[in-house]
Amino acid sequence: MDIVFAASEMFPFAKAGGLGDVMGSLPREVARRGHRVYVFLPKYKWIAKQKFGLSKELEGIVIPMGSEQETANIFSCAWNEVTVYLVDHLEYFGRDYIYGTPLGDYPDNDRRFTFFQRVVLEAMKRLRIEPDVLHAHDWQAGLLPAYLKTLYRSDPNFKKTKSMFTIHNLAYQGNFPPDSLSITGFSWDEFHYDKLEFYGKVSFMKAGLVYSDVITTVSERYAREIQTKEFGAGLEKALEIRAADIHGIVNGINPEDWDPEKDKALSKNFSKQNLSGKEACKEALQKHQRFKVNPHVPLFGFVGRLVTQKGLNLLIEVIEDMMKLSWQLVVLGTGEEKFHSALRILAARHPGQLGINITYDEKLAKEVYAGSDIFLMPSQFEPCGLGQLIAMRFGTVPLVRDVGGLADTVSEFELESGKGNGFKFSRYKSSDFLKTMNHAVEVYENRKKWLRLVKNCMESDFSWKESARRYVALYERAERKALKS
Ligand code: ADP
């Protein structure tokens, strides 16, 4: 089959979070199963021609944008068995960030990502790619399924094309004022509550949900949760209508990208047979954070966006108690200013015990994953979550809230049977979070049990194998439907 992916992130070209990781591995896994795979991505400023061996593929693709026109070029490169096409437009994508500055989203994200998507369709025509499946990811690609069913409905290039839309995070919806509709080129018929209209706005996410042939999201639990009021972010009704077409497929991680035995970012490598390198990583992390070097103090780690979704309120509430218990905590992330300042104030009070690193740093992230004992993810909601998977790969035990992908990938460690790979709590309450940490530390102090648990983590299989197989099965199912219709 010919499969085209469209997304706003793909590691190592561009990554802001889990979407980048997924795009960095899933297309390759699909290609390895014998399919022709193409990925479309905006050409951001830092995607340097030389570093990625880019060559110019197409020139002068003209796109109507409301009453104006804009022109794109396409660069391409081969990357891990996949052809990557980069949509080049200096004004839209030659900026410092993917979505916005620390002060907020770029105000013209509707234009930027409408343009991206229309170029994807026009470029496929020029390149004579007639995909069996167009696999669109998150709101930045949410209009694509809608274009296929409206403006491109009778385009022979897409005669056989079925669309799949994957929700990586329903909370980011790409909702814009009604005027945006004129930029997209859709008729006003689309501004209707059972189409693109969402509480008076044009919703790119809703477009994907309404118009795609197949909907997937990144864990089975989240697939069920988003059909409820608590997790549906207002779209639960739109999702309920599509219930029969929604599938939950858990994300994997690429074991070669996260490998404690080979990773050069670590001060010492280690494996589940020989964990002495992990102790060295803990020591290095303690030194780096200016903590007291002590192998016996429980060291907690947090890596992620510092936003409400990730449970920052809970984390900040428990820090004083954690400090009283003489534990150590390393936090790495960037996000909302109010959390930055709250964490900075706490760090000033607890030097040598609390390390706050407000930055995006992939090397330091690996040091935290490898050097911590316990990895915290007290998320309010979590579509899949990759942090807990990466932590386990590095022998760090996840302590998570029992939601979304965290619920599907972490199983409670049972002292008696020695089964399970982490700790979970259910209610979004700091007292429950702290209680679970205390329980984890009790287990931590029982070396034999702890080593069993660490091994369980390192033996858990989070490779893409099974999940990629499920995606391909859905592509094939969509293709069979296309042949019948
Ligand atoms: P989300 O996509 O909601 O941000 P995920 O857990 O799915 O969360 O994926 C987050 C990814 O981004 C992980 O690979 C994590 O290591 C990485 N990451 C998040 N914050 C940072 C940071 N400050 N520095 C380096 N990597 C980070």
XYZ file of C-alpha atoms and ligand atoms in Angstrom:
512
model
C 0.000 0.000 0.000
C 0.929 3.653 -0.355
C 0.552 5.411 2.979
C 0.946 9.173 3.419
C 1.436 10.632 6.875
C 0.870 14.337 7.570
C 1.826 15.932 10.869
C 3.411 18.997 12.411
C 6.193 17.100 14.201
C 8.553 14.248 13.440
C 11.652 13.378 15.416
C 14.501 14.204 14.692
C 13.287 16.982 12.371
C 10.955 18.660 14.851
C 9.634 17.610 18.228
C 7.632 19.340 20.936
C 6.290 16.213 22.621
C 4.982 12.710 22.102
C 3.635 13.400 18.591
C 7.216 13.979 17.450
C 8.314 10.659 18.947
C 5.446 8.740 17.357
C 6.094 10.258 13.935
C 9.770 9.445 14.354
C 9.011 5.754 14.682
C 5.579 4.667 13.412
C 6.084 5.545 9.698
C 9.336 3.581 9.689
C 7.652 0.582 11.336
C 4.928 0.649 8.691
C 7.556 0.887 5.926
C 9.358 -2.119 7.398
C 6.178 -4.107 6.898
C 6.553 -3.669 3.164
C 4.542 -0.527 2.435
C 5.561 2.641 0.617
C 5.493 5.416 3.194
C 5.681 9.188 2.708
C 5.616 11.816 5.435
C 4.703 15.481 4.963
C 6.018 17.960 7.522
C 6.503 21.752 7.534
C 10.087 22.773 6.874
C 10.913 24.613 10.058
C 13.844 26.985 10.307
C 16.208 24.526 12.013
C 15.687 21.705 9.484
C 18.938 22.420 7.732
C 19.458 21.283 4.157
C 22.909 19.919 4.787
C 22.220 18.081 8.026
C 19.343 16.108 6.526
C 20.566 15.962 2.930
C 17.544 17.794 1.547
C 17.016 18.349 -2.126
C 14.454 20.520 -3.824
C 11.619 18.376 -5.152
C 8.897 20.791 -6.294
C 8.669 24.513 -6.873
C 5.892 27.046 -7.041
C 2.880 25.262 -5.594
C 0.256 27.991 -5.525
C -2.435 27.826 -2.851
C -5.459 30.123 -2.569
C -5.638 31.591 0.931
C -8.857 33.592 1.146
C -8.548 36.457 -1.308
C -4.778 36.024 -1.562
C -2.404 33.361 -2.820
C 0.697 31.864 -1.275
C 3.415 29.760 -2.854
C 5.286 26.758 -1.460
C 8.301 24.736 -2.432
C 8.876 21.136 -1.399
C 12.164 19.662 -0.228
C 12.645 15.955 0.243
C 14.970 13.421 1.783
C 15.049 9.716 2.486
C 14.920 8.960 6.186
C 14.884 5.441 7.604
C 13.003 3.743 4.782
C 10.549 6.643 4.545
C 10.409 9.558 2.092
C 10.018 12.839 3.941
C 8.574 15.868 2.133
C 9.096 19.243 3.756
C 6.727 22.082 2.986
C 8.778 25.236 2.653
C 7.317 28.702 3.197
C 9.649 31.139 4.838
C 7.075 33.404 6.425
C 4.988 30.587 7.904
C 7.614 28.081 8.953
C 10.898 29.988 9.107
C 10.185 30.920 12.725
C 11.869 30.087 16.018
C 9.196 27.698 17.299
C 6.694 25.146 16.009
C 3.454 26.484 17.479
C 4.247 29.726 19.277
C 6.630 31.630 21.503
C 6.710 31.253 25.314
C 4.185 34.100 25.356
C 1.558 32.164 23.441
C 0.504 30.539 20.175
C 1.277 32.280 16.898
C -1.886 34.234 16.029
C -1.888 32.973 12.444
C -1.754 29.235 13.197
C -4.981 28.829 11.227
C -3.241 30.198 8.121
C -0.004 28.306 8.742
C -1.595 24.902 9.095
C -4.312 25.432 6.487
C -1.548 26.263 4.059
C 0.458 23.207 5.110
C -2.480 20.890 4.520
C -3.456 22.306 1.163
C 0.134 22.011 0.004
C 0.137 18.356 1.091
C -2.816 17.642 -1.218
C -1.460 19.616 -4.158
C 2.012 18.144 -3.773
C 0.660 14.607 -3.821
C -0.998 15.382 -7.144
C 2.180 16.840 -8.609
C 4.210 13.906 -7.293
C 1.614 11.424 -8.569
C 1.246 9.860 -5.159
C -2.200 8.270 -5.066
C -2.348 7.076 -1.480
C -4.392 4.164 -0.260
C -4.463 5.838 3.121
C -3.882 9.420 4.155
C -3.011 9.276 7.848
C -3.499 12.692 9.464
C -2.309 13.509 12.988
C -3.879 15.967 15.413
C -5.571 19.258 14.582
C -2.702 20.558 12.453
C -3.697 17.902 9.914
C -7.393 17.658 10.862
C -8.699 19.410 7.756
C -7.229 16.797 5.422
C -10.020 14.215 5.889
C -12.532 17.040 5.342
C -10.822 18.207 2.134
C -10.891 14.657 0.778
C -14.646 14.466 1.341
C -15.438 17.962 -0.003
C -13.160 20.042 -2.253
C -11.208 16.986 -3.464
C -14.141 14.592 -3.545
C -14.035 13.964 -7.269
C -10.309 14.393 -7.765
C -9.076 11.264 -9.588
C -5.790 11.408 -7.666
C -7.643 10.491 -4.461
C -10.165 8.083 -5.953
C -9.100 5.231 -3.708
C -7.830 7.259 -0.743
C -9.242 6.515 2.716
C -8.403 8.764 5.608
C -7.308 7.917 9.116
C -7.193 10.562 11.811
C -5.181 10.029 14.992
C -5.867 12.004 18.140
C -2.666 12.471 20.126
C -4.241 14.957 22.505
C -7.877 16.022 22.342
C -7.206 19.060 24.509
C -5.417 20.862 21.672
C -8.188 21.417 19.156
C -7.159 24.166 16.778
C -10.314 26.266 17.253
C -10.341 29.552 15.352
C -12.749 32.430 14.718
C -15.358 31.900 11.961
C -13.353 34.064 9.491
C -10.808 31.259 9.319
C -13.269 29.348 7.205
C -12.600 31.674 4.281
C -8.875 30.894 4.508
C -9.547 27.166 4.430
C -11.655 27.415 1.286
C -14.571 25.426 2.695
C -18.090 26.647 1.979
C -20.240 28.085 4.773
C -22.212 24.838 4.725
C -19.366 23.433 6.784
C -20.011 25.943 9.561
C -22.601 23.693 11.142
C -22.587 21.901 14.488
C -22.433 18.456 12.898
C -19.489 19.538 10.753
C -16.649 21.991 11.549
C -18.476 24.415 13.840
C -17.650 24.089 17.540
C -19.137 26.607 19.970
C -19.033 29.389 17.406
C -15.535 28.562 16.180
C -14.053 26.596 13.327
C -12.452 23.497 14.806
C -9.687 21.754 12.867
C -9.802 18.847 15.326
C -13.519 18.395 14.830
C -13.018 18.367 11.054
C -10.803 15.317 11.483
C -13.279 13.613 13.792
C -16.293 14.199 11.590
C -14.781 13.435 8.202
C -12.152 10.735 8.624
C -12.978 7.167 7.663
C -11.173 5.750 10.688
C -10.314 7.444 13.983
C -7.598 6.221 16.265
C -6.155 7.454 19.482
C -3.070 6.489 21.390
C -4.362 4.112 24.070
C -7.433 1.969 24.610
C -8.304 3.633 27.889
C -8.132 7.112 26.334
C -10.315 5.920 23.442
C -13.030 5.170 26.010
C -12.354 8.208 28.192
C -12.739 10.756 25.394
C -16.302 9.624 24.856
C -17.162 10.902 28.356
C -17.800 14.429 29.581
C -14.825 14.354 31.961
C -12.239 13.742 29.239
C -14.064 14.678 26.026
C -13.099 18.376 26.092
C -16.513 19.242 24.660
C -16.125 16.846 21.730
C -17.546 13.790 23.503
C -20.831 13.926 21.598
C -19.077 14.222 18.227
C -16.966 11.227 19.255
C -19.889 9.193 20.504
C -21.455 9.414 17.053
C -18.265 7.895 15.637
C -17.881 5.285 18.397
C -17.861 2.336 15.967
C -14.915 3.811 14.049
C -12.714 4.722 17.044
C -9.795 2.482 17.887
C -7.282 2.786 20.709
C -3.730 1.738 19.802
C -1.073 2.303 22.409
C 2.138 4.060 21.361
C 5.417 2.259 21.450
C 8.943 3.546 21.767
C 11.824 2.729 19.536
C 14.180 0.574 21.637
C 17.191 1.785 19.646
C 16.430 5.440 20.412
C 16.196 4.699 24.141
C 18.871 2.168 24.961
C 20.571 2.120 28.382
C 23.161 -0.335 27.049
C 24.386 1.953 24.254
C 23.282 5.521 24.845
C 26.254 7.879 24.786
C 24.386 10.558 26.742
C 24.686 8.453 29.916
C 27.714 8.648 32.134
C 27.721 4.858 32.281
C 25.735 2.275 30.365
C 23.830 -0.523 32.028
C 21.542 -3.473 31.432
C 19.092 -5.462 33.449
C 21.812 -8.038 34.132
C 24.217 -5.416 35.377
C 22.697 -2.391 37.055
C 25.930 -0.919 38.419
C 25.904 1.636 35.578
C 22.492 2.804 36.759
C 23.973 3.571 40.179
C 26.668 5.611 38.425
C 23.954 7.485 36.532
C 22.201 8.271 39.819
C 25.439 9.585 41.271
C 26.090 11.698 38.170
C 22.582 13.146 38.330
C 22.967 13.941 42.029
C 26.227 15.730 41.278
C 24.769 17.579 38.310
C 21.851 18.803 40.416
C 24.180 19.648 43.340
C 22.452 17.136 45.579
C 24.105 15.240 48.361
C 25.540 12.127 46.737
C 23.893 9.217 48.473
C 22.842 6.005 46.755
C 20.223 5.278 49.425
C 18.132 8.440 49.186
C 15.088 7.915 46.950
C 15.523 10.105 43.881
C 12.334 11.112 42.066
C 12.318 12.406 38.497
C 9.843 14.369 36.385
C 10.308 15.153 32.689
C 7.519 16.803 30.762
C 5.645 19.899 29.840
C 4.980 22.023 32.935
C 1.252 22.395 32.352
C -1.942 21.577 34.238
C -2.483 18.406 32.188
C 0.696 16.884 33.564
C -0.477 17.223 37.177
C 1.707 20.206 38.037
C -0.749 21.356 40.695
C -0.413 18.035 42.494
C 3.344 17.977 42.111
C 3.767 21.467 43.540
C 1.443 20.650 46.435
C 3.491 17.639 47.564
C 6.997 19.078 47.236
C 7.227 20.469 50.802
C 6.221 17.074 52.201
C 8.720 15.288 49.968
C 11.456 17.602 51.196
C 10.547 16.935 54.851
C 11.050 13.249 54.178
C 14.587 14.038 52.905
C 13.843 12.706 49.415
C 15.347 14.235 46.298
C 13.436 15.484 43.249
C 14.611 16.539 39.793
C 12.167 18.347 37.524
C 12.906 19.004 33.848
C 10.483 20.820 31.611
C 9.070 24.019 30.230
C 5.526 25.261 30.185
C 3.340 27.765 31.951
C 5.006 30.703 33.636
C 2.995 30.302 36.866
C 4.439 26.812 37.344
C 7.966 27.993 36.503
C 7.845 30.635 39.218
C 6.239 28.353 41.837
C 8.937 25.751 41.214
C 11.730 28.316 41.310
C 10.556 29.574 44.708
C 10.496 26.005 46.066
C 13.950 25.282 44.623
C 15.413 28.334 46.358
C 14.083 26.958 49.656
C 15.495 23.488 49.153
C 18.907 23.647 47.551
C 20.674 20.322 47.426
C 17.413 18.410 47.457
C 15.214 19.895 44.736
C 16.567 20.479 41.223
C 14.428 22.559 38.877
C 15.581 22.672 35.273
C 13.348 24.910 33.212
C 14.582 24.093 29.767
C 14.136 21.659 26.900
C 17.166 19.394 26.932
C 17.148 15.916 25.415
C 20.461 14.890 26.977
C 19.441 15.957 30.452
C 16.107 14.172 29.934
C 18.007 10.929 29.385
C 20.098 11.584 32.484
C 16.912 12.011 34.520
C 15.286 8.920 33.021
C 18.386 6.850 33.809
C 19.498 8.394 37.093
C 16.188 8.502 38.973
C 14.691 5.705 41.050
C 11.060 6.689 40.605
C 9.497 8.594 37.693
C 6.459 10.735 38.483
C 3.498 11.269 36.150
C 0.547 12.508 38.193
C -1.314 13.587 35.038
C -4.820 14.968 35.111
C -5.316 13.162 31.803
C -2.808 11.379 29.589
C -3.633 10.166 26.061
C -0.698 7.746 26.094
C 2.343 9.225 27.743
C 5.812 8.233 26.670
C 7.717 9.336 29.758
C 6.644 6.285 31.735
C 7.697 3.955 28.896
C 11.086 5.601 28.494
C 11.624 5.584 32.273
C 10.929 1.844 32.447
C 13.358 1.170 29.629
C 15.984 2.890 31.812
C 15.019 0.847 34.892
C 13.200 3.708 36.599
C 9.907 2.793 38.212
C 6.886 4.841 37.127
C 4.463 6.238 39.682
C 1.444 7.437 37.751
C -2.168 8.439 37.925
C -4.476 5.695 36.734
C -5.706 7.418 33.556
C -5.377 7.049 29.788
C -2.254 5.395 28.502
C -0.732 5.412 31.972
C -3.483 3.017 33.073
C -2.841 0.772 30.049
C 0.953 0.573 30.354
C 1.617 0.581 34.101
C 0.444 -2.291 36.289
C 0.541 -2.105 40.062
C 3.495 -3.912 41.633
C 2.285 -6.680 43.930
C 4.603 -7.448 46.806
C 3.434 -11.039 47.177
C 3.648 -12.240 43.600
C 6.425 -9.849 42.493
C 4.339 -8.986 39.421
C 3.738 -5.482 38.067
C 5.895 -2.615 36.873
C 4.926 0.481 38.856
C 2.608 2.292 41.215
C -0.726 3.958 40.508
C -3.216 6.206 42.250
C -6.717 7.074 41.095
C -8.159 10.235 42.600
C -6.662 13.552 41.524
C -5.674 14.408 45.088
C -2.268 15.330 46.444
C -2.870 13.208 49.579
C -3.319 10.101 47.414
C -0.272 11.015 45.362
C 1.868 11.375 48.480
C 0.519 8.179 49.998
C 1.513 6.289 46.859
C 4.989 7.831 46.981
C 5.337 6.652 50.579
C 4.309 3.171 49.545
C 6.816 3.241 46.669
C 9.597 4.277 49.055
C 8.700 1.420 51.393
C 9.162 -0.999 48.517
C 12.334 0.855 47.483
C 13.807 0.133 50.903
C 13.332 -3.588 50.381
C 16.263 -4.108 47.988
C 15.237 -7.556 46.830
C 11.707 -6.546 45.972
C 12.937 -3.343 44.357
C 15.352 -5.157 42.085
C 12.539 -7.467 41.010
C 10.436 -4.396 40.187
C 13.244 -2.692 38.262
C 13.724 -5.886 36.228
C 9.996 -6.055 35.531
C 10.184 -2.518 34.158
C 13.168 -3.286 31.961
C 11.541 -6.466 30.682
C 8.255 -4.776 29.740
C 7.847 -4.768 25.963
C 6.927 -1.338 24.637
C 8.310 -1.798 21.157
C 6.146 -0.783 18.207
C 5.710 -4.323 16.926
C 2.157 -5.061 18.050
C 0.901 -1.480 17.646
C 2.326 -1.097 14.134
C 0.665 -4.396 13.222
C -2.668 -3.009 14.428
C -2.268 0.209 12.409
C -1.488 -1.784 9.290
C -4.515 -4.010 9.923
C -6.680 -0.884 10.072
C -5.132 0.470 6.856
C -5.912 -2.832 5.182
C -9.457 -2.786 6.463
C -9.928 0.766 5.178
C -8.502 -0.276 1.811
C -10.909 -3.243 1.553
C -13.804 -0.893 2.290
C -12.532 1.463 -0.437
C -12.487 -1.373 -2.965
C -16.090 -2.260 -2.140
C -17.444 1.277 -2.316
P 3.298 15.088 25.594
O 3.274 14.652 24.181
O 1.939 15.293 26.199
O 4.175 16.273 25.839
P 4.556 12.494 26.160
O 4.872 11.835 27.459
O 3.711 11.721 25.205
O 3.932 13.918 26.490
O 5.910 12.821 25.386
C 6.822 13.749 25.866
C 8.134 13.585 25.117
O 8.834 14.826 25.150
C 9.046 12.563 25.757
O 9.912 12.019 24.766
C 9.850 13.429 26.736
O 11.088 12.862 27.061
C 10.024 14.689 25.921
N 10.200 15.889 26.735
C 9.238 16.605 27.383
N 9.768 17.680 28.006
C 11.099 17.661 27.748
C 12.193 18.524 28.109
N 12.022 19.589 28.859
N 13.423 18.189 27.646
C 13.603 17.095 26.871
N 12.610 16.251 26.500
C 11.369 16.528 26.928
